[in-house]
Amino acid sequence: MAMAIDEAFELDFSGYTTSTTTTTTTTVTDGCDWNDWSPVVDWEALSGDQDDFHNLFESMMEIDQGLLLTNQYSSSSQIHVQESLSSNESGSSTNTMLVDDPDCGDNKGLRLVHLLMAAAEALTGANKSRELARVILVRLKELVSPNDGTNMERLAAYFSDALQGLLDCAGGNNKHLNNHHRDDHHQTDILAAFQLLQDMSPYVKFGHFTANQAILEAVSQDRRIHIVDYDIMEGIQWSSLIQALASRKDGPPSPHLRITAVSRGGHGGGNRRMIATVQETGRRLVAFAASIGLPFSFHQCRLDSDETFRPSALKLVKGEALIVNCMLHLPHFNYRNPDSVASFLNGAKTLSPRLVTLVEEEVGPVGDGGFVGRFMDTLHHYSAMYDSLEAGFPMQSRARALVEKVFLGPRISGSVGRIYRNHGECGSWGQRLSAMGFRVGNISFANHCQAKLLLGLFNDGYRVEEMNSNRLVLGWKSRRLLTASIWNCSSSDFDF
């Protein structure tokens, strides 16, 4: 299959294995082999104290639940900052603010949260004041850095930066808005950060393994399988599925697998790079499938320039088991426009796929908190992520810093910007699939057991729960983080 391929970071699929090994290699080279997609850092040599501030955050939320989301809190916190502003104007130090002891440990973490809350309130509350927000953010930037300090300090730095972007945008300066983006980083850094993320946490493998297991069970007797993937990225998900299909003992041996990758439309430089990346992914998948003897073909289907999906653009073959795969907004994924996702899922519904696999971030209940309430829920969400990653990444390590810089920083900036611009955007894609007419599938016992075995490889703070028969939810302690769900359109009942 001839494909025009631009120069791209090279990965060799031929040696990939799903087993996990540990080495002491710390560098990523342009000749990265799929055998290298396993732990590559000597973590014992980088050991450090863990900073479990997520418990602090949760206890603070319980103690101050009524305080944080009320006008009383807003007025109180703004009075403190306004006093500091007055003092600052007369030449006094801003150290009279809420955070008056930068080295107060857990107390500092609590006060950083209060400062972030006050800044968010100053941007949108009844007593909105851009000048007050500016002063709070100046103080926060004096206290925290994304490159060092505790979990709470680094997290507060990224949230402060996100709020600064909103403040600059409100003042007519769009330079700062969305200045963090995954694609702003070198491809080597992106792949190294991804490798570390999947090795030291279950975030990547949980979604991939759950979806792949459901797919294997759904197509166990099929000779031809067609997967339409909404966001294929580097194609990491499909290596283990290709291996499983090539070696399956039940059902027809070596079925023909076809993957169609949906790519962004348009003619901008970013879209051209994305199309080239998809083409390179296809080339690697073709080579990998050939190396293990699985009949395989790869196609692209481009969205329209407005990212609308047209089902007629797909090449469908009679007799193929059609699968739709949709990985959304995971830590290592770029954000996708909700209208584009809705267009894809609505279009997929018209094709009556055998199975739809969906993986998405869990969002907390919005309630009546407006921007401030959603801002706090987002802070809670990422505090859980930082806490969980700290269990796998030693403090002050380059590995932790790389993952935070490449993935979490851009996601925080984007999440805060979106809830500021559209408070009403809520609800999960699983709920929307139900409203579109998709039918709930059934997660198999084997799939659930597989998820538990996967989590057993990581810190015991991770948990998995089954919900509504078709959903597996990955959580860290009391916070739900990711959901994998399965759906179908068939009139027949499937137990996946």
Coordinates of C-alpha atoms in Angstrom, one line a residue:
M1 CA 0.0 0.0 0.0
A2 CA 1.7 3.2 -1.1
M3 CA 1.4 6.2 1.2
A4 CA 3.1 9.6 1.0
I5 CA 4.9 9.8 4.3
D6 CA 6.6 13.0 5.7
E7 CA 9.6 12.6 8.0
A8 CA 8.3 11.5 11.5
F9 CA 9.6 10.0 14.6
E10 CA 10.3 6.3 13.9
L11 CA 8.9 3.4 15.9
D12 CA 9.5 -0.2 15.0
F13 CA 6.4 -2.4 15.8
S14 CA 8.1 -5.6 15.0
G15 CA 9.5 -6.2 18.4
Y16 CA 6.5 -5.2 20.5
T17 CA 5.3 -7.4 23.3
T18 CA 2.7 -6.8 26.0
S19 CA 5.0 -8.2 28.7
T20 CA 6.5 -5.7 31.1
T21 CA 10.2 -5.6 31.9
T22 CA 12.4 -3.2 33.8
T23 CA 15.6 -1.7 32.4
T24 CA 17.8 1.2 33.5
T25 CA 17.8 2.9 30.1
T26 CA 16.9 6.6 30.5
T27 CA 17.3 7.9 26.9
V28 CA 14.9 7.9 24.0
T29 CA 16.4 7.8 20.6
D30 CA 15.1 8.1 17.1
G31 CA 15.4 4.4 16.7
C32 CA 12.9 3.5 19.4
D33 CA 11.8 -0.1 19.3
W34 CA 8.5 -1.4 20.5
N35 CA 10.4 -3.6 23.0
D36 CA 11.3 -0.3 24.6
W37 CA 7.7 0.6 25.5
S38 CA 8.2 -0.6 29.0
P39 CA 9.7 0.9 32.2
V40 CA 13.0 2.6 31.1
V41 CA 14.0 4.3 34.4
D42 CA 15.8 2.9 37.4
W43 CA 13.2 4.2 39.9
E44 CA 15.1 2.9 42.9
A45 CA 17.9 5.2 42.0
L46 CA 15.4 8.1 41.9
S47 CA 13.5 7.3 45.1
G48 CA 12.0 10.2 47.1
D49 CA 9.4 10.9 49.6
Q50 CA 5.8 10.8 48.3
D51 CA 3.7 13.8 48.7
D52 CA 0.1 12.6 49.2
F53 CA -1.6 16.0 49.2
H54 CA -4.8 14.5 47.7
N55 CA -5.9 13.4 51.1
L56 CA -5.3 17.0 52.4
F57 CA -7.4 18.3 49.5
E58 CA -10.3 16.0 50.2
S59 CA -10.3 16.6 53.9
M60 CA -10.2 20.4 53.2
M61 CA -13.1 20.0 50.8
E62 CA -15.1 18.2 53.5
I63 CA -14.3 20.7 56.2
D64 CA -14.7 23.8 54.1
Q65 CA -17.4 22.5 51.7
G66 CA -19.9 25.1 52.8
L67 CA -17.3 27.8 53.1
L68 CA -15.6 27.5 49.7
L69 CA -18.6 27.8 47.4
T70 CA -20.5 30.5 49.1
N71 CA -20.5 34.3 48.9
Q72 CA -19.3 34.4 52.5
Y73 CA -16.1 32.7 51.5
S74 CA -15.7 34.8 48.5
S75 CA -16.2 38.0 50.4
S76 CA -13.9 36.9 53.2
S77 CA -11.0 35.9 50.9
Q78 CA -11.4 39.0 48.7
I79 CA -11.2 41.2 51.8
H80 CA -7.8 39.7 52.7
V81 CA -6.5 40.2 49.2
Q82 CA -8.0 43.7 48.9
E83 CA -6.2 44.6 52.2
S84 CA -3.0 43.3 50.6
L85 CA -3.7 45.4 47.5
S86 CA -4.1 48.5 49.5
S87 CA -0.9 47.8 51.4
N88 CA 0.9 47.1 48.2
E89 CA -0.1 50.4 46.7
S90 CA 1.3 52.2 49.7
G91 CA 4.6 50.3 49.4
S92 CA 4.0 47.4 51.7
S93 CA 4.9 43.9 50.9
T94 CA 2.3 41.5 49.5
N95 CA 3.4 39.1 52.2
T96 CA 0.3 40.2 54.2
M97 CA -1.9 38.1 51.9
L98 CA -3.5 34.8 52.8
V99 CA -0.3 32.9 52.3
D100 CA 2.0 34.6 54.8
D101 CA 4.3 31.6 55.6
P102 CA 5.6 30.0 52.4
D103 CA 7.1 27.0 54.4
C104 CA 4.0 26.0 56.3
G105 CA 3.7 22.5 54.8
D106 CA 0.1 21.2 54.5
N107 CA -1.1 24.6 55.7
K108 CA 0.5 26.1 52.6
G109 CA -1.4 23.6 50.4
L110 CA -4.7 24.7 51.9
R111 CA -3.9 28.3 51.5
L112 CA -2.8 27.9 47.9
V113 CA -6.2 26.3 47.2
H114 CA -7.9 29.3 48.9
L115 CA -5.9 31.7 46.8
L116 CA -6.8 29.9 43.6
M117 CA -10.4 29.9 44.7
A118 CA -10.3 33.6 45.3
A119 CA -8.7 34.3 42.0
A120 CA -11.4 32.3 40.2
E121 CA -14.0 34.2 42.1
A122 CA -12.4 37.5 41.2
L123 CA -12.6 36.7 37.5
T124 CA -16.3 35.7 37.5
G125 CA -18.1 36.4 40.8
A126 CA -20.6 39.0 41.9
N127 CA -17.7 41.2 43.1
K128 CA -15.7 40.6 39.9
S129 CA -12.4 42.5 39.8
R130 CA -9.7 42.0 37.2
E131 CA -7.2 44.0 39.4
L132 CA -7.9 41.9 42.4
A133 CA -7.4 38.7 40.3
R134 CA -4.1 40.2 38.9
V135 CA -2.8 40.8 42.4
I136 CA -3.7 37.3 43.6
L137 CA -2.0 35.7 40.6
V138 CA 1.1 37.8 41.1
R139 CA 1.3 36.5 44.6
L140 CA 0.7 32.9 43.5
K141 CA 3.5 33.1 40.9
E142 CA 5.9 34.2 43.7
L143 CA 5.0 31.2 45.8
V144 CA 4.9 28.3 43.2
S145 CA 6.7 26.9 40.2
P146 CA 5.7 24.1 37.8
N147 CA 9.3 22.8 37.9
D148 CA 9.8 22.2 41.6
G149 CA 8.2 22.0 45.0
T150 CA 5.4 19.8 46.3
N151 CA 2.6 18.3 44.3
M152 CA 0.3 21.1 45.4
E153 CA 2.8 23.8 44.5
R154 CA 3.4 22.5 41.0
L155 CA -0.4 21.9 40.5
A156 CA -1.1 25.5 41.7
A157 CA 1.5 26.8 39.3
Y158 CA -0.3 25.3 36.3
F159 CA -3.8 26.4 37.5
S160 CA -2.4 29.9 38.2
D161 CA -1.1 30.0 34.6
A162 CA -4.5 28.9 33.3
L163 CA -6.2 31.7 35.2
Q164 CA -3.6 34.2 34.0
G165 CA -4.5 33.2 30.5
L166 CA -8.2 34.0 31.2
L167 CA -7.2 37.3 32.7
D168 CA -5.1 38.3 29.8
C169 CA -7.8 37.3 27.3
A170 CA -10.4 39.4 29.2
G171 CA -8.0 42.3 28.9
G172 CA -7.7 41.8 25.1
N173 CA -4.4 40.0 25.1
N174 CA -4.8 36.6 23.5
K175 CA -1.1 35.7 23.5
H176 CA -1.3 33.8 26.7
L177 CA -4.5 32.0 26.0
N178 CA -4.0 28.3 25.3
N179 CA -0.2 28.8 25.1
H180 CA 0.3 25.3 26.4
H181 CA -0.3 22.6 23.8
R182 CA 0.9 19.0 23.4
D183 CA 2.1 19.7 19.9
D184 CA 4.3 22.6 21.0
H185 CA 6.8 20.0 22.3
H186 CA 9.3 18.1 20.3
Q187 CA 8.1 14.7 19.2
T188 CA 10.9 13.0 21.1
D189 CA 9.6 14.6 24.4
I190 CA 6.0 13.6 23.6
L191 CA 6.9 10.0 23.0
A192 CA 9.2 9.8 26.0
A193 CA 6.4 11.4 28.2
F194 CA 3.9 8.9 26.8
Q195 CA 6.2 6.0 27.5
L196 CA 6.6 7.1 31.1
L197 CA 2.9 7.8 31.6
Q198 CA 1.9 4.3 30.4
D199 CA 4.7 2.6 32.3
M200 CA 4.1 4.2 35.7
S201 CA 0.3 4.5 35.7
P202 CA -2.7 2.5 34.3
Y203 CA -4.3 5.5 32.5
V204 CA -3.3 4.4 29.0
K205 CA -3.4 0.6 29.3
F206 CA -6.8 0.6 31.2
G207 CA -8.7 2.1 28.3
H208 CA -6.8 0.2 25.6
F209 CA -7.0 -3.2 27.3
T210 CA -10.7 -2.9 28.2
A211 CA -11.7 -1.8 24.7
N212 CA -9.5 -4.5 23.0
Q213 CA -10.9 -7.3 25.2
A214 CA -14.5 -6.2 24.3
I215 CA -13.5 -6.2 20.6
L216 CA -11.9 -9.6 20.8
E217 CA -15.0 -11.1 22.4
A218 CA -17.3 -9.4 19.9
V219 CA -15.5 -10.7 16.8
S220 CA -14.5 -14.1 18.0
Q221 CA -16.1 -15.9 15.1
D222 CA -15.6 -13.3 12.4
R223 CA -13.2 -13.7 9.4
R224 CA -13.2 -10.0 8.5
I225 CA -13.0 -7.2 11.0
H226 CA -13.2 -3.4 10.3
I227 CA -12.3 -0.9 13.1
V228 CA -13.0 2.8 12.6
D229 CA -10.8 4.7 15.0
Y230 CA -11.8 8.3 15.8
D231 CA -8.3 9.3 17.1
I232 CA -5.7 6.8 16.4
M233 CA -2.7 8.9 17.5
E234 CA 0.5 6.7 17.2
G235 CA -1.6 3.5 17.0
I236 CA -0.3 2.1 20.3
Q237 CA -3.7 0.5 21.1
W238 CA -3.7 -1.9 18.2
S239 CA -0.4 -3.8 18.6
S240 CA -1.8 -6.0 21.3
L241 CA -5.1 -6.6 19.4
I242 CA -3.1 -7.6 16.2
Q243 CA -1.1 -10.0 18.3
A244 CA -4.2 -11.5 19.9
L245 CA -6.0 -12.0 16.6
A246 CA -2.9 -13.6 15.0
S247 CA -2.6 -16.1 17.8
R248 CA -6.2 -16.8 18.6
K249 CA -7.2 -20.5 19.0
D250 CA -11.0 -20.1 18.9
G251 CA -12.8 -19.1 15.7
P252 CA -11.3 -18.7 12.3
P253 CA -7.5 -18.3 12.3
S254 CA -5.8 -15.1 11.1
P255 CA -8.9 -13.1 10.3
H256 CA -8.4 -10.0 8.0
L257 CA -8.2 -6.8 10.1
R258 CA -8.9 -3.4 8.5
I259 CA -8.4 -0.2 10.5
T260 CA -9.7 3.1 9.2
A261 CA -8.2 6.1 11.0
V262 CA -10.3 9.2 11.1
S263 CA -8.1 12.3 10.7
R264 CA -8.8 16.0 10.9
G265 CA -9.7 17.9 7.7
G266 CA -8.6 21.3 6.5
H267 CA -5.3 22.6 5.1
G268 CA -3.5 24.2 8.0
G269 CA 0.0 23.2 9.1
G270 CA -1.3 21.4 12.2
N271 CA -3.7 19.3 10.1
R272 CA -1.0 18.5 7.6
R273 CA 1.2 17.3 10.4
M274 CA -1.6 15.2 11.8
I275 CA -2.3 13.6 8.5
A276 CA 1.3 12.8 8.1
T277 CA 1.4 11.3 11.6
V278 CA -1.6 9.1 10.8
Q279 CA 0.1 7.9 7.6
E280 CA 3.2 7.0 9.5
T281 CA 1.1 5.1 12.0
G282 CA -0.5 3.2 9.2
R283 CA 2.8 2.3 7.7
R284 CA 4.1 0.9 11.1
L285 CA 0.9 -1.0 11.7
V286 CA 1.1 -2.6 8.2
A287 CA 4.7 -3.6 8.8
F288 CA 3.9 -5.0 12.3
A289 CA 0.9 -7.1 11.1
A290 CA 3.0 -8.5 8.2
S291 CA 5.8 -9.4 10.6
I292 CA 3.5 -11.8 12.5
G293 CA 1.4 -13.0 9.5
L294 CA -2.0 -11.2 10.1
P295 CA -3.8 -10.1 7.0
F296 CA -4.2 -6.3 7.5
S297 CA -5.0 -3.1 5.6
F298 CA -5.1 0.5 6.7
H299 CA -7.1 3.5 5.4
Q300 CA -7.7 7.1 6.3
C301 CA -11.0 8.9 6.4
R302 CA -10.7 12.7 6.7
L303 CA -13.3 14.8 8.4
D304 CA -14.6 17.8 6.6
S305 CA -12.9 21.2 7.2
D306 CA -15.4 21.9 10.0
E307 CA -14.5 18.5 11.5
T308 CA -17.9 17.0 10.5
F309 CA -17.9 13.3 9.9
R310 CA -19.6 11.9 6.8
P311 CA -20.4 8.2 7.0
S312 CA -20.4 8.0 3.2
A313 CA -16.7 8.7 3.2
L314 CA -16.0 5.3 4.8
K315 CA -15.2 2.4 2.6
L316 CA -17.4 -0.5 3.9
V317 CA -17.2 -4.1 2.8
K318 CA -20.1 -6.6 3.1
G319 CA -19.5 -9.3 5.6
E320 CA -17.1 -7.2 7.8
A321 CA -17.8 -6.9 11.5
L322 CA -17.8 -3.2 12.0
I323 CA -16.3 -1.8 15.2
V324 CA -16.2 1.9 16.3
N325 CA -13.5 3.0 18.7
C326 CA -13.5 6.3 20.4
M327 CA -10.8 7.4 22.9
L328 CA -11.6 10.8 24.2
H329 CA -9.6 13.4 26.2
L330 CA -7.2 11.0 27.9
P331 CA -4.2 12.6 29.6
H332 CA -2.1 12.1 26.4
F333 CA -4.8 13.1 23.9
N334 CA -5.4 16.4 22.4
Y335 CA -8.8 18.0 23.0
R336 CA -11.5 17.4 20.4
N337 CA -14.3 19.7 19.6
P338 CA -17.6 18.3 21.1
D339 CA -19.4 19.1 17.9
S340 CA -16.9 16.9 16.0
V341 CA -17.3 14.0 18.5
A342 CA -21.1 14.3 18.3
S343 CA -21.0 14.3 14.5
F344 CA -18.8 11.2 14.5
L345 CA -20.9 9.2 17.0
N346 CA -24.2 10.2 15.3
G347 CA -22.7 9.2 11.9
A348 CA -21.5 5.9 13.4
K349 CA -25.0 5.2 14.6
T350 CA -26.3 5.2 11.0
L351 CA -23.8 2.4 10.2
S352 CA -25.1 0.0 12.8
P353 CA -21.8 -1.1 14.1
R354 CA -21.4 -4.4 16.0
L355 CA -19.8 -2.6 18.9
V356 CA -18.8 0.9 20.0
T357 CA -16.0 1.2 22.5
L358 CA -15.7 4.6 24.3
V359 CA -13.1 5.7 26.8
E360 CA -13.4 9.2 28.4
E361 CA -12.4 11.2 31.5
E362 CA -14.8 11.2 34.4
V363 CA -16.3 14.6 35.2
G364 CA -17.8 15.5 38.5
P365 CA -21.3 16.8 39.0
V366 CA -21.6 20.4 37.9
G367 CA -24.4 21.5 40.3
D368 CA -25.1 25.2 40.6
G369 CA -21.5 26.2 41.3
G370 CA -21.0 28.0 38.0
F371 CA -17.4 28.6 36.9
V372 CA -16.0 28.5 40.5
G373 CA -17.7 25.2 41.3
R374 CA -16.4 23.6 38.1
F375 CA -13.0 25.1 38.6
M376 CA -12.8 23.5 42.1
D377 CA -14.0 20.1 40.7
T378 CA -11.3 20.4 38.0
L379 CA -8.7 21.2 40.6
H380 CA -9.9 18.1 42.6
H381 CA -9.6 15.9 39.5
Y382 CA -6.1 16.9 38.8
S383 CA -5.1 16.7 42.4
A384 CA -6.1 13.0 42.3
M385 CA -4.0 12.6 39.1
Y386 CA -1.0 14.2 40.6
D387 CA -1.3 12.1 43.7
S388 CA -1.6 8.9 41.7
L389 CA 1.3 9.7 39.5
E390 CA 3.4 10.5 42.5
A391 CA 3.1 6.9 43.5
G392 CA 4.9 6.0 40.3
F393 CA 7.2 9.0 39.8
P394 CA 9.7 9.9 42.5
M395 CA 9.7 13.5 43.7
Q396 CA 11.9 15.9 41.8
S397 CA 12.4 13.4 39.0
R398 CA 12.8 14.4 35.4
A399 CA 10.2 11.8 34.5
R400 CA 7.5 13.4 36.6
A401 CA 8.4 16.9 35.3
L402 CA 8.3 15.7 31.6
V403 CA 4.8 14.1 32.0
E404 CA 3.4 17.2 33.7
K405 CA 4.9 19.6 31.2
V406 CA 3.9 17.7 28.1
F407 CA 0.5 16.4 29.1
L408 CA -1.0 17.7 32.3
G409 CA -0.1 21.4 31.9
P410 CA -1.8 21.7 28.5
R411 CA -4.8 19.7 29.8
I412 CA -5.2 22.0 32.8
S413 CA -5.0 25.1 30.7
G414 CA -7.5 23.8 28.2
S415 CA -9.9 22.5 30.8
V416 CA -10.0 25.8 32.8
G417 CA -10.4 27.8 29.5
R418 CA -13.4 25.7 28.4
I419 CA -15.3 25.8 31.6
Y420 CA -14.8 29.6 31.7
R421 CA -16.2 30.0 28.2
N422 CA -19.0 27.6 28.6
H423 CA -20.3 26.8 32.1
G424 CA -23.1 24.7 30.8
E425 CA -21.1 22.1 28.9
C426 CA -21.6 19.0 31.0
G427 CA -22.5 15.3 30.9
S428 CA -20.6 12.3 29.8
W429 CA -20.4 11.0 26.3
G430 CA -21.8 7.8 27.6
Q431 CA -25.0 9.6 28.5
R432 CA -25.1 11.1 25.1
L433 CA -24.7 7.8 23.4
S434 CA -27.7 6.5 25.3
A435 CA -29.7 9.5 24.2
M436 CA -28.6 8.9 20.6
G437 CA -30.2 5.4 20.7
F438 CA -27.2 3.2 21.3
R439 CA -27.9 0.2 23.5
V440 CA -25.9 -0.7 26.6
G441 CA -23.6 -3.7 26.2
N442 CA -22.3 -6.0 28.9
I443 CA -18.8 -6.0 30.3
S444 CA -17.7 -9.6 30.6
F445 CA -16.3 -11.1 33.8
A446 CA -13.0 -11.7 32.0
N447 CA -12.8 -8.1 31.1
H448 CA -13.4 -7.0 34.7
C449 CA -10.8 -9.5 36.0
Q450 CA -8.3 -8.2 33.4
A451 CA -8.7 -4.7 34.7
K452 CA -8.2 -5.8 38.3
L453 CA -5.1 -7.7 37.3
L454 CA -3.8 -4.6 35.4
L455 CA -4.3 -2.4 38.5
G456 CA -2.5 -4.9 40.6
L457 CA 0.7 -4.0 38.7
F458 CA 0.5 -0.4 40.1
N459 CA 0.0 1.3 43.4
D460 CA -2.8 0.0 45.6
G461 CA -4.5 3.4 45.6
Y462 CA -6.0 2.6 42.1
R463 CA -9.4 0.9 42.0
V464 CA -11.8 -0.3 39.4
E465 CA -15.6 -0.5 39.7
E466 CA -18.3 -1.8 37.3
M467 CA -21.3 0.4 36.7
N468 CA -24.5 -0.1 34.7
S469 CA -23.2 -3.4 33.3
N470 CA -21.4 -1.7 30.4
R471 CA -18.9 0.5 32.2
L472 CA -15.6 0.0 34.0
V473 CA -14.4 3.0 35.9
L474 CA -10.8 3.6 36.9
G475 CA -10.4 5.6 40.1
W476 CA -7.7 6.8 42.5
K477 CA -8.9 6.4 46.1
S478 CA -12.3 8.2 46.2
R479 CA -12.0 10.0 42.9
R480 CA -13.2 8.5 39.6
L481 CA -10.8 9.4 36.7
L482 CA -11.6 7.4 33.6
T483 CA -14.5 5.4 32.2
A484 CA -14.5 2.7 29.6
S485 CA -17.9 1.7 28.2
I486 CA -19.3 -0.5 25.5
W487 CA -22.3 0.0 23.3
N488 CA -24.0 -1.6 20.3
C489 CA -26.8 -1.0 17.8
S490 CA -27.7 -4.6 17.0
S491 CA -31.1 -6.1 17.7
S492 CA -29.2 -9.1 19.1
D493 CA -27.9 -9.1 22.7
F494 CA -24.1 -9.4 23.1
D495 CA -22.3 -10.2 26.3
F496 CA -18.8 -8.8 25.9

